[in-house]
Coordinates of C-alpha atoms in Angstrom, one line a residue:
M1 CA 7.1 100.5 42.9
S2 CA 7.2 97.5 45.1
V3 CA 8.2 97.7 48.7
A4 CA 11.7 96.6 49.3
L5 CA 11.5 94.3 52.3
L6 CA 14.4 93.2 54.5
W7 CA 14.3 89.7 53.1
V8 CA 14.8 88.0 49.8
V9 CA 11.6 87.2 47.9
S10 CA 11.3 84.7 45.1
P11 CA 10.1 85.8 41.6
N12 CA 6.7 84.4 42.3
T13 CA 3.8 86.8 42.8
E14 CA 0.5 86.9 44.5
V15 CA -2.8 88.8 44.8
F16 CA -4.7 89.3 48.0
N17 CA -8.4 89.6 48.5
F18 CA -8.8 93.1 49.8
F19 CA -12.6 93.4 49.8
G20 CA -12.4 93.8 53.6
I21 CA -10.7 97.2 53.1
L22 CA -13.6 98.6 51.2
D23 CA -16.1 97.1 53.7
S24 CA -16.9 99.3 56.6
S25 CA -17.6 96.3 58.8
R26 CA -15.0 95.2 61.5
F27 CA -14.4 92.0 63.3
A28 CA -13.9 93.1 66.9
L29 CA -12.0 91.1 69.4
G30 CA -11.7 93.8 72.1
N31 CA -8.5 95.4 73.4
R32 CA -5.0 94.0 73.0
S33 CA -4.7 92.5 76.4
S34 CA -7.8 90.4 75.8
I35 CA -7.3 89.2 72.3
R36 CA -6.2 85.7 73.1
A37 CA -8.8 85.4 75.8
K38 CA -11.6 86.2 73.4
M39 CA -10.1 83.7 70.9
G40 CA -11.2 81.1 73.4
R41 CA -14.8 81.9 72.7
K42 CA -14.6 80.1 69.4
Q43 CA -14.9 83.3 67.4
K44 CA -13.6 83.2 63.8
W45 CA -11.9 85.7 61.6
K46 CA -12.8 86.4 58.0
S47 CA -10.9 84.2 55.6
C48 CA -8.2 85.6 53.4
S49 CA -7.8 84.4 49.8
L50 CA -4.4 84.5 48.1
S51 CA -3.5 83.7 44.5
T52 CA -0.5 84.4 42.2
D53 CA -0.3 87.3 39.8
V54 CA 1.7 90.4 41.0
K55 CA 5.4 91.0 41.5
Y56 CA 6.9 91.7 44.8
S57 CA 10.4 92.7 45.6
S58 CA 12.8 91.9 48.4
V59 CA 14.3 93.7 51.4
G60 CA 12.1 98.1 50.8
S61 CA 20.9 108.7 48.2
S62 CA 23.2 110.7 46.7
G63 CA 26.4 111.5 48.3
L64 CA 29.7 109.9 49.3
G65 CA 31.9 110.4 52.2
S66 CA 33.9 109.0 55.1
E67 CA 33.4 105.7 56.8
N68 CA 31.5 104.9 60.0
K69 CA 28.7 107.4 59.4
F70 CA 25.0 106.9 59.7
P71 CA 22.7 107.5 56.7
V72 CA 20.6 109.9 58.6
L73 CA 21.5 113.4 59.6
S74 CA 20.1 116.2 61.8
R75 CA 19.4 119.0 59.5
V76 CA 16.9 121.8 59.0
V77 CA 16.4 124.0 55.9
A78 CA 14.8 127.3 55.2
N79 CA 11.8 127.3 52.9
P80 CA 11.1 130.1 50.4
V81 CA 9.2 132.2 52.9
G82 CA 12.0 132.1 55.4
E83 CA 10.4 129.5 57.8
I84 CA 12.5 126.6 59.1
A85 CA 11.5 123.3 57.6
V86 CA 12.8 119.9 58.8
S87 CA 14.6 117.8 56.3
S88 CA 13.4 114.3 55.4
E89 CA 16.5 112.9 57.2
Q90 CA 15.6 114.6 60.4
K91 CA 11.9 113.5 60.2
V92 CA 13.0 109.9 59.8
Y93 CA 15.6 110.2 62.5
D94 CA 13.0 111.4 64.9
V95 CA 11.1 108.2 64.3
V96 CA 14.2 106.1 64.7
L97 CA 14.8 107.7 68.1
K98 CA 11.3 106.9 69.2
Q99 CA 11.5 103.2 68.1
A100 CA 14.9 102.8 69.7
A101 CA 13.6 104.3 73.0
L102 CA 10.8 101.7 73.1
V103 CA 13.2 98.8 72.8
K104 CA 15.8 100.4 75.1
K105 CA 13.1 100.8 77.8
Q106 CA 12.4 97.1 77.8
L107 CA 16.1 96.1 77.6
N108 CA 16.8 98.3 80.7
S109 CA 13.9 96.7 82.6
N110 CA 14.3 93.1 81.5
G111 CA 17.8 92.8 80.2
D112 CA 16.5 91.3 77.0
L113 CA 13.5 91.5 74.6
D114 CA 11.4 89.1 76.5
V115 CA 8.3 87.6 74.8
K116 CA 5.1 87.8 76.7
P117 CA 3.7 84.3 77.2
D118 CA 0.5 83.1 75.6
I119 CA -2.6 83.1 77.8
V120 CA -3.7 79.5 77.5
L121 CA -7.5 79.2 77.2
P122 CA -9.6 76.6 75.3
G123 CA -9.4 77.2 71.6
N124 CA -6.8 80.0 72.0
L125 CA -3.7 78.1 70.8
S126 CA -5.5 76.5 67.9
L127 CA -6.8 79.7 66.4
L128 CA -3.6 81.6 66.8
S129 CA -1.6 78.7 65.5
D130 CA -3.7 78.5 62.4
A131 CA -3.2 82.3 61.8
Y132 CA 0.6 82.1 62.2
D133 CA 0.8 78.9 60.1
R134 CA -1.0 80.7 57.3
C135 CA 1.5 83.6 57.5
G136 CA 4.3 81.0 57.5
E137 CA 2.9 79.4 54.3
V138 CA 2.8 82.7 52.5
C139 CA 6.4 83.5 53.6
A140 CA 7.6 80.0 52.6
E141 CA 6.0 80.3 49.1
Y142 CA 7.0 83.9 48.2
A143 CA 10.1 84.5 50.3
K144 CA 11.8 81.1 50.2
T145 CA 15.3 82.1 51.2
F146 CA 14.3 84.3 54.1
Y147 CA 11.8 81.7 55.3
L148 CA 14.6 79.1 55.6
G149 CA 16.6 81.7 57.6
T150 CA 13.6 82.3 60.0
L151 CA 13.7 78.6 60.9
L152 CA 16.8 79.4 62.9
M153 CA 14.9 81.8 65.1
T154 CA 13.0 81.0 68.2
P155 CA 9.4 80.0 67.4
E156 CA 8.0 83.2 68.8
R157 CA 10.3 85.5 66.8
R158 CA 9.9 83.4 63.7
R159 CA 6.1 83.6 63.8
A160 CA 6.2 87.3 64.5
I161 CA 8.4 88.0 61.5
W162 CA 6.0 86.0 59.3
A163 CA 3.1 88.1 60.5
I164 CA 5.0 91.4 59.8
Y165 CA 6.0 90.1 56.4
V166 CA 2.5 89.3 55.4
W167 CA 1.1 92.7 56.5
C168 CA 3.8 94.5 54.5
R169 CA 3.1 92.4 51.4
R170 CA -0.6 93.0 51.6
T171 CA 0.0 96.7 52.0
D172 CA 2.2 96.9 49.0
E173 CA -0.3 95.0 46.9
L174 CA -2.8 97.8 47.5
V175 CA -1.0 100.1 45.1
D176 CA 1.2 97.7 43.1
G177 CA -1.2 94.8 42.5
P178 CA -3.8 94.1 39.8
N179 CA -6.5 96.0 41.7
A180 CA -4.3 99.1 42.1
S181 CA -6.4 101.1 39.7
H182 CA -9.4 100.7 42.0
I183 CA -7.5 101.8 45.1
T184 CA -8.3 105.4 46.3
P185 CA -7.0 107.5 49.2
T186 CA -10.2 106.6 51.0
A187 CA -9.3 102.9 50.7
L188 CA -5.9 103.5 52.2
D189 CA -7.6 105.5 55.1
R190 CA -9.7 102.4 55.8
W191 CA -6.6 100.2 55.7
E192 CA -5.0 102.5 58.2
S193 CA -8.1 102.4 60.4
R194 CA -8.0 98.6 60.2
L195 CA -4.3 98.7 61.3
E196 CA -5.3 100.8 64.3
D197 CA -8.0 98.2 65.1
L198 CA -5.6 95.3 65.1
F199 CA -3.1 97.2 67.3
Q200 CA -6.1 97.5 69.7
G201 CA -6.7 93.7 69.6
R202 CA -9.5 93.9 67.0
P203 CA -8.2 92.0 63.9
F204 CA -10.4 91.9 60.8
D205 CA -9.2 88.5 59.6
M206 CA -6.8 85.7 60.6
L207 CA -3.7 87.3 59.0
D208 CA -4.5 90.5 61.0
A209 CA -4.9 88.4 64.1
A210 CA -1.3 87.1 63.8
L211 CA 0.0 90.6 63.6
S212 CA -2.3 91.8 66.4
D213 CA -0.8 89.0 68.7
T214 CA 2.7 89.9 67.6
V215 CA 2.4 93.6 68.5
N216 CA 1.0 92.5 71.9
K217 CA 4.0 90.4 72.6
F218 CA 6.8 92.6 71.3
P219 CA 7.6 96.3 71.7
V220 CA 6.5 97.0 68.2
D221 CA 5.2 100.6 67.6
I222 CA 2.4 101.5 65.1
Q223 CA 4.3 104.5 63.6
P224 CA 6.4 102.5 61.1
F225 CA 3.3 100.7 59.9
K226 CA 1.4 104.0 59.4
D227 CA 4.4 105.4 57.6
M228 CA 4.4 102.5 55.2
I229 CA 0.8 103.3 54.4
E230 CA 1.8 106.9 53.8
G231 CA 4.3 105.6 51.3
M232 CA 1.4 104.0 49.4
R233 CA -0.4 107.4 49.5
M234 CA 2.7 108.9 47.9
D235 CA 2.6 106.4 45.1
L236 CA -1.0 107.4 44.4
R237 CA -0.3 111.1 44.1
K238 CA 3.4 111.4 43.2
S239 CA 5.4 110.1 40.2
I240 CA 8.3 112.5 40.1
Y241 CA 10.9 113.3 42.8
Q242 CA 12.7 116.6 42.5
N243 CA 15.7 115.7 44.6
F244 CA 17.1 113.0 46.9
D245 CA 15.6 114.5 50.0
E246 CA 12.1 113.7 48.5
L247 CA 13.2 110.3 47.3
Y248 CA 14.9 109.5 50.7
L249 CA 11.6 110.0 52.5
Y250 CA 9.8 107.8 50.0
C251 CA 12.4 105.1 50.5
Y252 CA 12.0 105.3 54.2
Y253 CA 8.2 105.1 54.0
V254 CA 8.1 102.0 51.8
A255 CA 11.2 100.1 52.9
G256 CA 13.1 101.7 55.8
T257 CA 10.0 101.2 57.9
V258 CA 10.4 97.4 57.6
G259 CA 13.6 97.5 59.5
L260 CA 12.0 99.5 62.3
M261 CA 9.2 97.0 62.5
S262 CA 11.6 94.0 62.6
V263 CA 14.3 95.0 65.0
P264 CA 12.2 94.6 68.2
V265 CA 11.3 91.0 67.0
M266 CA 14.7 90.0 65.7
G267 CA 16.4 91.2 68.9
I268 CA 19.7 92.7 69.7
S269 CA 22.5 90.5 70.9
P270 CA 23.2 90.6 74.7
E271 CA 26.9 90.9 73.7
S272 CA 26.4 94.0 71.6
Q273 CA 28.0 97.2 72.8
A274 CA 26.3 99.3 70.1
T275 CA 23.5 101.7 71.1
T276 CA 19.9 100.6 70.3
E277 CA 19.7 103.7 68.2
S278 CA 22.6 102.6 66.0
V279 CA 21.1 99.2 65.4
Y280 CA 17.9 100.9 64.2
N281 CA 19.9 103.1 61.9
A282 CA 21.6 100.1 60.4
A283 CA 18.2 98.5 59.8
L284 CA 17.0 101.7 58.2
A285 CA 20.0 101.8 56.0
L286 CA 19.3 98.3 54.7
G287 CA 15.8 99.2 53.8
I288 CA 17.0 102.3 52.0
A289 CA 19.7 100.3 50.2
N290 CA 17.2 97.7 49.1
Q291 CA 14.7 100.2 47.8
L292 CA 17.4 102.2 45.9
T293 CA 18.4 98.9 44.3
N294 CA 14.7 98.3 43.5
I295 CA 14.5 101.6 41.8
L296 CA 17.7 101.1 39.8
R297 CA 16.7 97.7 38.7
D298 CA 13.2 98.7 37.6
V299 CA 13.9 102.0 35.8
G300 CA 12.4 100.8 32.5
E301 CA 9.4 99.0 34.0
D302 CA 8.5 102.1 36.1
A303 CA 8.9 104.4 33.1
R304 CA 6.4 102.3 31.2
R305 CA 4.0 103.0 34.1
G306 CA 4.7 106.7 33.9
R307 CA 6.9 106.8 37.0
I308 CA 10.5 108.0 37.5
Y309 CA 12.0 107.3 40.9
L310 CA 15.2 109.1 40.2
P311 CA 16.2 112.6 41.5
Q312 CA 15.4 115.2 38.9
D313 CA 18.2 117.5 39.9
E314 CA 20.8 114.7 39.6
L315 CA 19.4 113.7 36.2
A316 CA 19.8 117.3 35.0
Q317 CA 23.3 117.5 36.4
A318 CA 24.2 114.5 34.3
G319 CA 22.7 116.1 31.2
L320 CA 19.7 113.8 31.2
S321 CA 16.0 114.4 31.3
D322 CA 12.7 112.4 31.6
S323 CA 12.7 112.1 27.8
D324 CA 15.9 110.1 27.9
I325 CA 14.4 107.7 30.4
Y326 CA 11.3 107.2 28.3
A327 CA 13.5 106.7 25.2
G328 CA 15.3 103.9 27.0
K329 CA 18.7 104.3 25.3
V330 CA 21.9 103.5 27.1
T331 CA 24.4 106.3 26.5
D332 CA 27.7 107.3 28.1
K333 CA 25.8 109.9 30.1
W334 CA 23.4 107.3 31.4
R335 CA 26.3 104.9 32.3
S336 CA 28.0 107.7 34.2
F337 CA 24.8 108.6 36.0
M338 CA 24.1 105.0 36.9
K339 CA 27.6 104.5 38.3
N340 CA 27.0 107.2 40.8
Q341 CA 23.6 105.9 41.7
I342 CA 25.0 102.4 42.3
K343 CA 27.9 103.7 44.3
R344 CA 25.4 105.4 46.6
A345 CA 23.3 102.3 47.0
R346 CA 26.4 100.3 47.9
M347 CA 27.3 102.8 50.6
F348 CA 23.9 102.3 52.3
F349 CA 24.6 98.5 52.1
D350 CA 28.0 99.2 53.8
E351 CA 26.2 101.1 56.6
A352 CA 23.7 98.2 57.0
E353 CA 26.5 95.6 57.3
K354 CA 27.8 97.3 60.4
G355 CA 24.6 96.7 62.3
V356 CA 23.8 93.1 61.3
T357 CA 26.4 91.7 63.6
E358 CA 24.7 93.4 66.5
L359 CA 21.4 91.5 66.1
S360 CA 20.7 88.3 68.0
E361 CA 22.6 85.3 66.8
A362 CA 19.5 83.5 65.4
S363 CA 18.4 86.5 63.4
R364 CA 21.7 87.3 61.7
W365 CA 21.7 84.6 59.0
P366 CA 18.5 85.6 57.2
V367 CA 19.4 89.3 57.3
W368 CA 22.9 88.6 55.9
A369 CA 21.4 86.5 53.2
S370 CA 19.0 89.3 52.2
L371 CA 21.8 91.9 52.2
L372 CA 24.3 89.9 50.2
L373 CA 21.8 88.6 47.6
Y374 CA 20.0 91.8 47.0
R375 CA 23.3 93.7 46.8
Q376 CA 24.3 91.4 43.9
I377 CA 21.5 92.9 41.8
L378 CA 23.7 96.0 41.5
D379 CA 26.5 93.8 40.1
E380 CA 24.0 92.4 37.6
I381 CA 23.0 95.9 36.5
E382 CA 26.7 96.6 35.7
A383 CA 27.0 93.3 34.0
N384 CA 24.1 94.3 31.7
D385 CA 26.1 97.4 30.7
Y386 CA 23.6 99.6 32.8
N387 CA 20.7 98.6 30.5
N388 CA 17.9 98.7 33.1
F389 CA 15.5 99.9 30.4
T390 CA 14.9 96.6 28.6
R391 CA 16.9 94.1 30.7
R392 CA 15.9 93.1 34.2
A393 CA 18.8 92.4 36.5
Y394 CA 18.4 89.3 38.6
V395 CA 20.7 87.0 40.6
S396 CA 20.8 83.4 39.3
K397 CA 20.0 80.4 41.5
A398 CA 23.6 79.3 41.3
K399 CA 24.8 82.6 42.7
K400 CA 22.1 82.6 45.4
L401 CA 23.3 79.1 46.5
L402 CA 26.9 80.3 46.6
A403 CA 25.9 83.3 48.7
L404 CA 24.1 81.4 51.4
P405 CA 27.1 79.7 53.1
I406 CA 28.9 83.1 53.0
A407 CA 25.9 84.6 54.7
Y408 CA 25.9 81.8 57.3
T409 CA 29.6 82.3 58.0
K410 CA 29.1 86.0 58.5
S411 CA 26.3 85.3 60.9
L412 CA 28.6 83.5 63.2
I413 CA 30.7 86.6 63.8
R414 CA 29.9 87.9 67.3
P415 CA 29.4 91.5 68.1
S416 CA 32.6 93.4 69.0
R417 CA 33.1 94.1 72.6
T418 CA 34.5 97.5 71.7
S419 CA 32.0 98.5 69.0
S420 CA 32.6 102.0 67.6
Y421 CA 29.2 101.8 66.0
S422 CA 27.4 103.5 68.8
T423 CA 26.9 107.2 68.8
R424 CA 25.0 109.7 66.8
A425 CA 28.1 111.9 66.7
Q426 CA 29.5 109.6 64.1
K427 CA 26.8 110.6 61.6
T428 CA 27.6 113.1 58.8
D429 CA 26.3 114.2 55.5
S430 CA 28.3 111.5 53.7
L431 CA 25.4 109.4 52.4
T432 CA 22.9 112.2 51.8
S433 CA 24.9 114.9 50.2
K434 CA 25.0 115.3 46.4
V435 CA 26.9 112.8 44.3

């Protein structure tokens, strides 16, 4: 299952050279504060080769309810032996709180998400510029719509988003690319170790260097990155999800994390009256919505790979089983089941919409474009009479072009001075209870 990112990706595909992951060597540049200083010593990173071959999807719930509710809830459950276990929603919410606190701290001290200036030393700007330019080239080729939107951002934010995009894409390719059969848990452990190195200013290659510089400039925390790697581990060991609580955690790992990575870079509008926490929740909702859409679009494709990303208990309630998925026959039971799944995904998109307006003005258009275009995939599934076994739902170029001016118009809407989208008290079980 491809990661659902917070941007729209073209149908083109690519393969990364991941030999560095299996190599125990490291290209050390020292700690984060000295990364750009050491660039001035004419050191070079290992090169990264990219070619085209593997699919990658755009940006990464049961239950319906009242409006203005967050898709995460505070809840604990008792396990069979009577111990208290924290639900997936609460685990994710704890991460949201931590990420929001990091940004809130900087906002309180500076009044805005200030970008740390480059340390200008001989060779510094040239090496970093090459690294970021390469990330931009990847984004331009494989995420055309989002790339155009990033051009509206400030140069610093634009380059940072490119660096995050490339890291997420490379991570997804580990388990979803042509070399996936050779990827082991140990390889993912090494990829995580490499992540820790780049957060400490020791990038392995030029693409890592761009992200290393990004996390040095912005209040980006390592946890969402580690959580995405955990999602890749889940793909290696898990192919069935018993209920939505399990699926929700997976969707967070592989897609909701992207929102948490991106908010510190995209920035929150100075006019926003919403809490930092609520903006993070909206970003999380968009990632969950995109991944749920991914899942519904790719049911047939995933089944052919022996994977079913649909809650088993909800399938049983609808009178369906895994054998029905593998048979790939559209029945009235399947249509009814799919209607509920689509309804839930749309509710996550609704939640996400409430937070897009709170982002900085230059960041709103690409996010709106992502949201509107990816949401239309659900319409295409319906247009295909819910046949997601043998027909792949996609949005035509004509519809994409029509959506872009709508997204731009929406991006011009300023945050409300009396935003009600601000407190955790508004959250309920509406998006995570049973359909």
